């Protein structure tokens, strides 16, 4: 079979630099993947023909270009000296410093002594370049990505259940369901355009939101299931038990397409509804009603996000959702599916191409044939491919504490704000001999800790592709020149490859559009087969292309305007073609509330105008007006009353690890005994507890024990 590299390609992209051209680009924030028109000197605006967003965008999309103009954009490489002063370097000096320091550490302490952290916000070509350069070129063993903070539980859940990390849905399913569950997802804030599609649905009979908070999303649901935080697993086992006992299951589907159902049935029979009700706070009658909605629904879909993934048992909870879909045959048909919604614009690209947990293109490091295939396609020596996956993020940090890892290279993520338990993270950074941070802005919490800072171009200033939540590949475009000496991450990687002395392994990696076909060719015969996309020009339409899109398939000539879903033939990716029921005994939450720390802290997105650590969104004067600029804590009125606290008052929220000052927002939307603080403020993760799902190693950001008290004069401000 010809590899795509052997076919003819279109000339390099027609991106403009300074000219006034209007072109289409997929938004660089959330994984919805809205199509925007972007103009060099103007604004971004949604594209009416865009299949995903049909002419709508959230405020972040409209403001996407504005944030490129901020005064703290990195314009030159910088080196910090022992006294903490910054010095401007030329790129030649910076790359020399990078290679010299990392090579010296590698020689002294071995290949496990240098690690990298990447991002689901970079285009696929850059994500793949970082992982390939680090592992195949520089000989680095361990690297991970911010998608660990976000999608790891869904990845593991799908891999174990389906045999591959494959979200099965297309967005049309949002509008085709008659019964739709949103679990741990505040869609109206986190994915506003997907939310608007649900609101437009003509088929929806019942919207059920499972969230301990009465979020903006929950407020308009037909049923808001305000369960005790972290009790989802028991709730779904309880619902499964009712479905089983009433014989509301799809025996035909179970027998033909799944395995391990009988063991699962025995497992859920051990969960009495009284027991489940006591744990979840949801009455037996309501649990029965939820089961009945699933039974009477013709097209039932379950969508989940961080309320599920970020948990001490996120994988099993996601699988409990998958099990409900499998046992009722709600998969592979329009309007159905156990559907994980992705977070960042290219989290899906990171899942397939980061070369960290899985080998480039959805392969396995441990599989000899997979390593041979990748080596052959990339024209690199087989021995340069490690035989084991990387350590997950928290193991990398623990490796730094143990002194095994001495240097860290961070690209496109801001862990000195976003990583769980900041006290620990700062301790980690203090132990590093060398920290390199590559970011658009030189003032991020993480960049300020760096020994070497490399200025990167951002979205709007570079080319590449991203893969959205429904597996749709689209282009991001360069319409502006990056400020000063900043260059695309892709260019930084090229420069490093040359200076490191491994440039020959990357001779085909000349530009993103030259690399894309190489990456597509690698996916041949994998579930994420992209070999039908031969050039960027095919992605030029307002439609993009969903995977799988194999060169061989008839679908190749039809980048369809209706979405495609997986498993319509009931065949899953395990060797026997069957999906698995995976289940476990529930585990206790990892930090128990005590008399000293009586409240449970929930964290998450605060508004549609704030993005993560706000390095970008805080630079827009429009977005800044749409959300509080400083940290606030939401408290139930009864708790505020008991603590004798007034709205607007400054309070101290404290955990066993740290404390913050916050303005008090009194609201019945949080459950009694719980507090909510948005993740967008750098103080938030001072409080969080470093607990992880044992299967996915994803941090459990939404559960720790805290206390609350007024700020007293002697506390200082
Ligand atoms: N405006 C904006 N949009 C974003 C982002 C952003 O920063 N800002 N980030 C993007 C990214 S990367 C991601 S991952 C997504 C995240 O999107 P979401 O997951 O929708 O956002 P979160 O607010 O983190 O969490 C969702 C809900 O989980 C609930 N929750 C907490 N604990 C539990 C529990 O035990 N069970 C259940 N069922 N629910 C629980 C919280 O109350 C919260 O309302 O958003 C994406 N979109
Ligand atoms: N308490 C709590 N903490 C959380 C969460 C939570 O719910 N609660 N959610 C977690 C989740 S789901 C996520 S995804 C993480 C996100 O955590 P982060 O990844 O740390 O958050 P961002 O602010 O998106 O950081 C991206 C960084 O990359 C930079 N950047 C943007 N584009 C580019 C580029 O093209 N090139 C380069 N080199 N840099 C670029 C930005 O300036 C920014 O500094 O946070 C996690 N942290
Ligand atoms: S919904 Fe997401 S993809 Fe669409 S404009 Fe907003 S941030 Fe961008
Ligand atoms: Mo995320």
Short mmCIF file of C-alpha atoms in Angstrom, two decimals, residues 165 172 175 259:
data_model
loop_
_atom_site.label_atom_id
_atom_site.label_comp_id
_atom_site.label_asym_id
_atom_site.label_seq_id
_atom_site.Cartn_x
_atom_site.Cartn_y
_atom_site.Cartn_z
CA UNK A 165 -10.15 5.29 22.83
CA UNK A 172 -26.18 15.44 15.55
CA UNK A 175 -30.40 16.87 18.65
CA UNK A 259 -18.96 -9.74 27.11
#
